[in-house]
PDB file of C-alpha atoms in Angstrom:
ATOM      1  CA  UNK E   4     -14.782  83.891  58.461  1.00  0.00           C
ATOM      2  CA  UNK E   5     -12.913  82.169  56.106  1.00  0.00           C
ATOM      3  CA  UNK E   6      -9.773  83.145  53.233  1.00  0.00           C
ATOM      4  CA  UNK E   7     -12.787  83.836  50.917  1.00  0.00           C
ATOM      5  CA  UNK E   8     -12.800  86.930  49.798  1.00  0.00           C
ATOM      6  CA  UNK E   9     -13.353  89.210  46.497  1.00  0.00           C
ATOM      7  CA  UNK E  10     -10.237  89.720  45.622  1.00  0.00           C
ATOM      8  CA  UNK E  11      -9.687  85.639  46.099  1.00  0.00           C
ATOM      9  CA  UNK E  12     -12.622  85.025  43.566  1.00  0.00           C
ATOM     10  CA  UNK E  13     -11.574  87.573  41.153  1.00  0.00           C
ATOM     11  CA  UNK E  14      -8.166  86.048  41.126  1.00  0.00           C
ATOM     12  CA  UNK E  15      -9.573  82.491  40.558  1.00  0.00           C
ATOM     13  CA  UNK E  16     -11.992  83.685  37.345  1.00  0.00           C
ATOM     14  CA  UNK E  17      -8.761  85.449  35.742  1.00  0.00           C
ATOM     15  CA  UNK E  18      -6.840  82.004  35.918  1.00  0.00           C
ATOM     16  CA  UNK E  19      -9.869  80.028  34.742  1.00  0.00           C
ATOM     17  CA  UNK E  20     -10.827  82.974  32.092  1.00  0.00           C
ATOM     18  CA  UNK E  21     -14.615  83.857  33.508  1.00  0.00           C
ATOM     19  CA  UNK E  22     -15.805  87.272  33.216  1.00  0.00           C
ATOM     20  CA  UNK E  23     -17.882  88.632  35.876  1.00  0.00           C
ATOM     21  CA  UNK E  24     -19.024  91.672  37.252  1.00  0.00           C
ATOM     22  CA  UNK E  25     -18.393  93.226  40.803  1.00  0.00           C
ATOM     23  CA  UNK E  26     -21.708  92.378  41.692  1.00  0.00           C
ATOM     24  CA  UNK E  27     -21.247  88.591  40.923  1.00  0.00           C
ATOM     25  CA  UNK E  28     -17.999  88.327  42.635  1.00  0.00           C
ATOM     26  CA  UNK E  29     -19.156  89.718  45.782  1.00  0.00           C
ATOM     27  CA  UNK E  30     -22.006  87.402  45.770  1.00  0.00           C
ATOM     28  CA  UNK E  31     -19.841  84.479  44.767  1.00  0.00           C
ATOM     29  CA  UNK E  32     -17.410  85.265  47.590  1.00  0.00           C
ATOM     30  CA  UNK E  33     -20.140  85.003  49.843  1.00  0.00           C
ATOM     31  CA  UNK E  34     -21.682  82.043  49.054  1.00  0.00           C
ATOM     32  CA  UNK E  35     -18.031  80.339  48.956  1.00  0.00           C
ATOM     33  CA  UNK E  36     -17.529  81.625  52.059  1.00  0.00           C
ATOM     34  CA  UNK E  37     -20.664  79.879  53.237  1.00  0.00           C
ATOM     35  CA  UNK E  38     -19.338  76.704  51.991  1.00  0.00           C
ATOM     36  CA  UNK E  39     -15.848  76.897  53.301  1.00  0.00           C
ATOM     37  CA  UNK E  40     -17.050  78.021  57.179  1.00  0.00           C
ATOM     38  CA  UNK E  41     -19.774  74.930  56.684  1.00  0.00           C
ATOM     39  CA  UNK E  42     -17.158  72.284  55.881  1.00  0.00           C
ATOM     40  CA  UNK E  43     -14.923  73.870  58.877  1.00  0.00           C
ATOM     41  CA  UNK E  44     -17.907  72.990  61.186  1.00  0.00           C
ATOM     42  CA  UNK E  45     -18.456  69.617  59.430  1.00  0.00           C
ATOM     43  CA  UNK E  46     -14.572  68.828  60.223  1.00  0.00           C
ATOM     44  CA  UNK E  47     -14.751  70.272  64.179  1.00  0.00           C
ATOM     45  CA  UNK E  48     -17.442  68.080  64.717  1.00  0.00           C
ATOM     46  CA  UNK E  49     -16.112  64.405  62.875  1.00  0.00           C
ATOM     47  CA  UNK E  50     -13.696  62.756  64.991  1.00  0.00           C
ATOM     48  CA  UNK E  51     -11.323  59.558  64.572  1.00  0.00           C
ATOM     49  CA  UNK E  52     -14.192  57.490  66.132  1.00  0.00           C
ATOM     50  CA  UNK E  53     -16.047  58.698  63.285  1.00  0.00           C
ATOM     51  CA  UNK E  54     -15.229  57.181  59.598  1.00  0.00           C
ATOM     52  CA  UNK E  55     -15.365  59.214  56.484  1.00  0.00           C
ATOM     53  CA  UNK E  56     -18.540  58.722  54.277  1.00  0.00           C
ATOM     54  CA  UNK E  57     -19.597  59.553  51.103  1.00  0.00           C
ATOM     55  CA  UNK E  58     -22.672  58.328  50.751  1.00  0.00           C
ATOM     56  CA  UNK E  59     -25.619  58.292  54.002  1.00  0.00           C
ATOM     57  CA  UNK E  60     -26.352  54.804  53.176  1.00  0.00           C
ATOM     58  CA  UNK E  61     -24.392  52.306  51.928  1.00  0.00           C
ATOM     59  CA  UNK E  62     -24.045  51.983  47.709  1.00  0.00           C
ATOM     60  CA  UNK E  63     -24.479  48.708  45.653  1.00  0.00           C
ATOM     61  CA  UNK E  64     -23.658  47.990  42.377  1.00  0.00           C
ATOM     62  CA  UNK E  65     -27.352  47.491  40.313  1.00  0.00           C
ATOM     63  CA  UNK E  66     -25.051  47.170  36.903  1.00  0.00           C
ATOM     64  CA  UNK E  67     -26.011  43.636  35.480  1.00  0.00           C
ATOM     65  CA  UNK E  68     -23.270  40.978  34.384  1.00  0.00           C
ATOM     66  CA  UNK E  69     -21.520  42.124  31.420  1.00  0.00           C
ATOM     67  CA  UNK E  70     -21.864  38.608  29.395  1.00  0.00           C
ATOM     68  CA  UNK E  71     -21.658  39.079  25.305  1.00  0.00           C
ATOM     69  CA  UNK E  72     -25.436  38.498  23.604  1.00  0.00           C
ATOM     70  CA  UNK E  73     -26.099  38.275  20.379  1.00  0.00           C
ATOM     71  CA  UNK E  74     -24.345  40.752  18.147  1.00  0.00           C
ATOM     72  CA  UNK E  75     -24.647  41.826  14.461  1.00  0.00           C
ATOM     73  CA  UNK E  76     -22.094  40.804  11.529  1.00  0.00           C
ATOM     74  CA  UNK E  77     -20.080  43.051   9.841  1.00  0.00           C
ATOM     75  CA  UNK E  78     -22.654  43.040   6.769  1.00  0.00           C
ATOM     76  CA  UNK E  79     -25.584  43.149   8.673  1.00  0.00           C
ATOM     77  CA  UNK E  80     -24.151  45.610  10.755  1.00  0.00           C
ATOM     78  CA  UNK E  81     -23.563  48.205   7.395  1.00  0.00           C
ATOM     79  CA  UNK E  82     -26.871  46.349   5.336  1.00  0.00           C
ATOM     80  CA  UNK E  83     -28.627  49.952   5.995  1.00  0.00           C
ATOM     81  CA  UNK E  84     -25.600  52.235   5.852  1.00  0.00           C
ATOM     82  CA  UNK E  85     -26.413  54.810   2.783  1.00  0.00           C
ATOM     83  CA  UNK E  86     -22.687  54.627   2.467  1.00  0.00           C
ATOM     84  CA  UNK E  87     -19.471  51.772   3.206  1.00  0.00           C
ATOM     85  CA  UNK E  88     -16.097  51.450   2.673  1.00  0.00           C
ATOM     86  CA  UNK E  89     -13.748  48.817   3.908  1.00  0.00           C
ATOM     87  CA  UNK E  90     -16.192  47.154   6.470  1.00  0.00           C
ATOM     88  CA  UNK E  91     -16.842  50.823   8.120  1.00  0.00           C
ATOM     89  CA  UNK E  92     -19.732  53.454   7.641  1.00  0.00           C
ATOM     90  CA  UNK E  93     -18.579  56.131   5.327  1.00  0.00           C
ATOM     91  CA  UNK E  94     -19.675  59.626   6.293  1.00  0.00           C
ATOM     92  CA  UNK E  95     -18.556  62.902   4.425  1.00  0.00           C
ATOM     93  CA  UNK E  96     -15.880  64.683   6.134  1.00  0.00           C
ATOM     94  CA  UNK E  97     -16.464  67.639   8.307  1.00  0.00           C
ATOM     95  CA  UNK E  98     -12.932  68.929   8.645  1.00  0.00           C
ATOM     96  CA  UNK E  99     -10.979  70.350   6.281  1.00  0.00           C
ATOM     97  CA  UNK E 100      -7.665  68.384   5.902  1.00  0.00           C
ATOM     98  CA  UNK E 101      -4.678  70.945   4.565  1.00  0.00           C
TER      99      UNK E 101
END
């Protein structure tokens, strides 16, 4: 059994401001307990022989190269803009400045 426990997970949602009932934090204790007692078995079991992964196989980067194309103007960029100003879209303001 692990340091989970109620009064640990009641504790954590008043620092992180999350309201929940008994009932939830009693379930949520349990099921952190769960996960706490799994990764103690993970970490008995992996040894230094044994490196660290992330990932079951290994990860390769699919991104293609990043190489510039061809790109709009300025104009042509803001040719359909219902509204410009200075080279930049204009859009009404949705804060009120004081």
């Amino acid at each position: 059994m692990s340091e989970i426990n109620r009064e640990a997970v009641a504790h954590l949602t008043h620092l992180a401001h999350i309201e929940m009932t008994e009932d939830e934090l009693a379930k949520m204790a349990g099921e952190l307990d769960v996960i706490v007692d799994s990764i103690k078995s993970v970490s008995e079991v992996a040894g230094e022989d044994i490196p660290a992964t992330s990932h079951p196989i290994p990860l390769v980067n699919v991104f293609r190269e990043d190489v510039v194309g061809q790109t709009l103007t300025n104009e042509e960029a803001l040719s359909g803009a219902p509204d410009n100003a200075a080279g930049r879209f204009k859009v009404p303001a949705i804060l009120d400045e004081e």
